C-alpha positions as a printed Julia matrix, in Angstrom:
344×3 Matrix{Float64}:
   0.0    0.0     0.0
   1.42   3.38   -1.07
   1.06   5.71    1.92
   2.55   9.08    2.88
   3.09  10.28    6.45
   2.88  13.87    7.62
   2.92  16.06   10.72
   0.64  19.03   11.46
   0.8   21.85   13.97
  -1.44  24.79   14.77
   1.48  26.57   16.42
   0.15  26.14   19.96
   1.76  28.49   22.48
   3.79  26.18   24.71
   5.52  26.42   28.09
   9.26  26.67   28.54
  11.4   24.81   31.09
  10.45  27.39   33.75
   6.74  26.68   33.26
   6.05  30.08   31.75
   4.31  30.47   28.41
   6.67  31.14   25.53
   6.26  34.17   23.29
   4.58  33.78   19.94
   7.91  34.64   18.3
   9.77  31.85   20.12
   6.97  29.4    19.36
   7.32  30.18   15.64
  11.09  29.71   15.78
  10.49  26.37   17.49
   8.11  25.31   14.7
  10.89  25.89   12.16
  13.2   23.67   14.23
  10.48  21.02   14.5
  10.05  21.01   10.73
  13.81  20.69   10.22
  13.81  17.6    12.43
  10.77  16.18   10.61
  12.64  16.53    7.32
  15.75  14.88    8.77
  13.87  11.81   10.07
  11.99  11.11    6.86
   8.53  12.62    7.42
   7.02  13.44    4.03
   4.74  16.4     4.78
   4.68  19.26    7.3
   1.48  21.31    7.75
   1.04  24.58    9.64
  -2.45  25.8    10.53
  -3.85  29.33   10.35
  -5.47  30.86   13.45
  -6.15  34.32   14.8
  -6.44  33.81   18.56
  -4.08  33.93   21.55
  -3.55  30.17   22.0
  -1.84  29.86   18.6
   1.19  31.69   17.25
   0.66  31.31   13.5
  -1.62  33.68   11.64
   0.43  33.7     8.41
   1.44  30.07    7.78
   2.93  30.76    4.36
   5.59  32.94    5.99
   6.53  30.19    8.42
   6.52  27.62    5.62
   8.83  29.82    3.51
  11.29  29.96    6.4
  11.05  26.17    6.73
  11.61  25.79    2.98
  14.97  27.54    3.31
  16.08  25.1     6.03
  14.83  21.8     4.56
  15.48  19.74    1.47
  12.79  17.16    0.83
   9.7   17.5     3.01
   6.53  18.8     1.37
   5.08  21.94    2.95
   1.47  23.05    3.34
  -1.27  24.22    5.64
  -3.61  22.67    8.16
  -5.75  24.57    7.05
  -5.87  27.86    5.12
  -9.19  29.57    5.95
 -10.23  30.35    2.38
 -13.61  31.77    3.4
 -12.05  34.86    5.02
  -9.22  35.28    2.51
  -9.0   36.18   -1.16
  -8.51  33.21   -3.5
  -6.23  35.18   -5.8
  -3.9   36.17   -2.96
  -3.96  32.63   -1.53
  -2.98  31.23   -4.89
  -0.22  33.8    -5.39
   1.25  33.1    -1.95
   1.31  29.35   -2.43
   2.66  29.6    -5.97
   5.46  31.71   -4.49
   6.04  29.15   -1.73
   6.15  26.46   -4.42
   8.9   28.42   -6.18
  11.11  28.99   -3.14
  10.67  25.36   -2.0
  11.45  23.92   -5.45
   7.97  22.49   -5.99
   7.22  21.26   -2.47
   4.16  23.41   -1.7
   0.66  22.12   -1.02
  -2.44  23.91    0.23
  -5.19  22.5     2.42
  -8.27  24.72    2.18
 -11.04  24.88    4.74
 -14.0   26.86    6.02
 -12.44  27.2     9.46
 -13.73  25.64   12.67
 -12.59  28.81   14.47
 -14.36  31.96   13.37
 -12.09  34.79   14.6
 -10.88  35.58   11.07
 -14.37  36.49    9.85
 -14.95  39.65   11.9
 -11.21  40.42   11.79
 -11.3   40.72    8.0
 -14.81  42.13    7.71
 -16.87  39.07    6.76
 -20.38  38.27    7.96
 -20.74  34.87    9.61
 -24.19  34.59    8.05
 -22.32  34.09    4.77
 -20.18  31.26    6.21
 -21.26  28.6     3.69
 -21.69  30.88    0.7
 -18.23  32.4     1.15
 -16.49  29.06    1.03
 -18.52  27.68   -1.87
 -17.92  30.7    -4.06
 -14.27  31.19   -3.18
 -13.49  27.51   -3.71
 -15.02  27.71   -7.18
 -12.73  30.63   -8.01
  -9.69  28.89   -6.55
 -10.32  25.84   -8.73
 -10.32  28.11  -11.77
  -7.02  29.65  -10.66
  -5.48  26.19  -10.38
  -5.72  25.91  -14.18
  -3.12  28.72  -14.4
  -4.83  30.38  -17.33
  -6.55  33.79  -17.6
  -9.76  33.71  -15.55
 -13.11  35.3   -16.29
 -15.35  34.89  -13.27
 -18.12  36.61  -11.35
 -19.82  35.99   -8.03
 -21.47  37.82   -5.15
 -18.71  37.81   -2.5
 -15.91  39.63   -4.34
 -15.32  41.74   -7.44
 -15.54  39.94  -10.8
 -12.49  39.03  -12.87
 -12.24  39.64  -16.6
  -9.51  37.68  -18.4
  -7.34  38.09  -15.28
  -3.98  36.35  -15.23
  -2.3   35.48  -11.92
   1.43  35.2   -11.25
   3.75  33.46  -10.6
   2.9   30.23  -12.35
   3.99  26.99  -10.75
   6.26  24.55  -12.55
   4.22  21.39  -11.88
   0.88  22.6   -10.5
  -0.25  23.08   -6.92
  -1.44  20.03   -4.98
  -4.7   21.06   -3.3
  -6.77  19.4    -0.58
  -9.93  20.41    1.25
 -10.2   19.78    4.97
 -13.56  18.26    5.95
 -14.95  17.58    9.41
 -17.49  15.01    8.3
 -20.52  16.47    6.52
 -21.68  14.59    3.4
 -22.29  17.85    1.54
 -18.66  18.88    2.07
 -17.38  15.53    0.82
 -19.47  15.78   -2.36
 -18.21  19.33   -2.94
 -14.58  18.18   -2.77
 -15.3   15.41   -5.29
 -17.17  17.77   -7.61
 -14.14  20.04   -7.81
 -11.7   17.15   -8.3
  -9.63  17.99   -5.22
  -8.08  15.86   -2.49
 -10.14  14.98    0.59
  -8.56  15.46    4.01
 -10.7   14.19    6.88
 -10.11  15.85   10.25
 -10.86  13.06   12.73
 -10.71  14.43   16.27
 -13.29  12.22   17.95
 -14.58   8.66   17.85
 -13.35   5.6    15.97
 -11.92   6.02   12.49
 -14.29   3.41   11.12
 -17.28   5.71   11.38
 -15.7    7.85    8.63
 -15.64   5.01    6.09
 -19.01   6.09    4.59
 -17.47   9.49    3.8
 -14.53   7.86    2.02
 -16.93   5.7     0.0
 -19.09   8.74   -0.77
 -16.03  10.61   -2.04
 -15.06   7.84   -4.43
 -18.67   7.38   -5.65
 -19.03  11.12   -6.19
 -15.76  11.35   -8.12
 -17.03   8.58  -10.41
 -20.38  10.34  -10.83
 -18.85  13.74  -11.66
 -16.05  12.26  -13.74
 -13.5   14.36  -11.88
  -9.98  13.45  -10.83
  -9.64  11.01   -7.92
  -7.0   11.61   -5.24
  -5.79   9.55   -2.27
  -7.76  10.31    0.9
  -5.89  11.76    3.87
  -6.63  11.85    7.6
  -5.49  14.45   10.15
  -5.68  13.38   13.82
  -4.01  14.46   17.1
  -1.34  12.44   18.86
   1.94  12.25   20.73
   4.69   9.62   20.82
   7.04   8.78   23.69
   9.13   5.79   24.74
   6.25   4.21   26.67
   2.48   4.52   26.83
   2.61   5.88   30.38
   5.2    8.51   29.5
   3.25   9.61   26.44
  -0.05   9.8    28.33
   1.42  11.73   31.25
   3.19  14.2    28.96
   0.23  14.79   26.66
  -2.7   14.92   29.04
  -2.26  18.43   30.42
  -2.01  19.88   26.92
  -5.16  18.13   25.74
  -6.95  19.17   28.92
  -5.92  22.83   28.56
  -6.93  23.04   24.9
 -10.24  21.19   25.32
 -11.24  23.26   28.33
 -10.32  26.55   26.63
 -12.33  25.76   23.51
 -15.01  24.0    25.53
 -15.81  27.13   27.52
 -16.65  28.84   24.23
 -18.62  25.94   22.76
 -20.41  24.52   25.78
 -18.36  21.35   26.17
 -18.06  19.64   29.58
 -14.68  19.84   31.36
 -12.08  17.41   30.05
 -11.11  14.5    32.3
  -8.43  11.83   32.54
 -11.1    9.18   32.04
 -12.16  10.73   28.75
  -8.52  11.06   27.7
  -7.88   7.38   28.37
 -10.91   6.49   26.29
  -9.68   8.77   23.48
  -6.27   7.08   23.38
  -7.89   3.63   23.28
  -8.98   1.65   20.21
 -12.27   3.56   19.88
 -10.78   7.03   20.31
  -9.21   9.49   17.89
  -5.99  10.27   19.81
  -2.82   8.55   18.63
  -0.94   8.86   21.91
   1.44   6.24   23.26
   4.56   4.23   22.56
   5.78   3.7    18.98
   4.19   0.25   18.96
   0.79   1.5    20.1
   0.71   4.51   17.8
   1.93   2.52   14.8
  -0.68  -0.19   15.31
  -3.46   2.38   15.59
  -2.32   4.29   12.5
  -2.04   1.07   10.49
  -5.57   0.11   11.51
  -6.89   3.53   10.45
  -5.06   3.42    7.12
  -6.42  -0.05    6.39
  -9.96   0.71    7.56
 -10.28   3.86    5.48
  -8.03   2.98    2.54
  -5.88   6.08    3.05
  -3.14   7.56    0.94
  -1.8    9.79    3.72
  -1.91  10.06    7.49
  -1.01  13.34    9.2
  -0.37  13.34   12.94
  -1.21  16.65   14.64
   1.71  16.48   17.02
   1.2   19.76   18.88
  -1.68  20.2    21.31
  -1.95  22.8    24.04
   1.06  23.51   26.22
   3.08  20.37   25.47
   6.75  21.42   25.61
   8.98  21.95   22.59
  11.38  19.3    23.91
   8.6   16.71   24.21
   7.39  17.51   20.69
  10.89  17.17   19.27
  11.21  13.71   20.8
   7.76  12.82   19.49
   8.75  13.9    15.97
  11.96  11.87   16.18
  10.11   8.74   17.29
   7.39   9.26   14.68
   9.92   9.4    11.87
  12.42   6.78   13.02
  10.16   4.23   14.71
   6.44   4.76   14.06
   6.53   5.21   10.29
   8.75   2.14    9.64
   6.51   0.06   11.93
   3.37   1.18   10.11
   4.91   0.33    6.74
   5.8   -3.16    7.99
   2.3   -3.71    9.38
   0.71  -2.59    6.12
   3.02  -4.8     4.07
   2.11  -7.78    6.23
  -1.58  -6.99    5.82
  -1.27  -6.85    2.03
């Protein structure tokens, strides 16, 4: 089975050795170092998310990715995700085409509507247009991917008349759409002939199999291009299960409780965490053996072409994340490949 392995981060503000929160600037510098290590240990993709709130340092992922491009050789670079709804498709395309140039063809973009909504009022968009903004802007972005002059009109931005956009890429721009699990979103991705990236942050992976099947059926119906399906899920790797669980729990608790206060979730608990790291949960936290077995099961169950581990959650330290990245590249990925080969 041909499978790629990636790592994603939202640029969570972490704590230093003294227990104090790091600055956003130091967090960004740490992300560059994390990506360098990922490249060195054989990880194939590195994604940086876009957010506009105090828990996350990265609001301009393309800038961080350009810095990473200058310090790496092989790893592909993209987002997790770019909030297309509150951005301009032309500028998004120009930025990623530029990233593709400076990285020698290693750029990808993962587009999404955004599960966080801070960017909408920040950039002057009405949340009542949440769905319409993404639908219309995705249509325009798909036209821009053809790298030919575009004539287009809609209701959310000014029309384009034979507009050409620069720079051009040398081999095209690999484009995915991040989906949380609505059938309508899956069909939209298939209709546009883009890659499907499922964000699985809760429950067993198997419950997403109908969405994978729907994607493939829809591609066949529309006659569009089929792409491998990818999954993005949170996790952390350490030498043992106990070490991984103890290191990761406080970060998951802090992030869930912060977001939960805004969304009406109950307080996070160790019991829920232990369920989430088990076979029926969506957290890939544990020893290399445990994490590899769980990833292999997900890949097999869903027929994936890529698995991205969101390795940063909450206040987990930079040092712990670096060790997690090292173990992911040197131990987890080889184990998964062996398990998949044995299954085939």
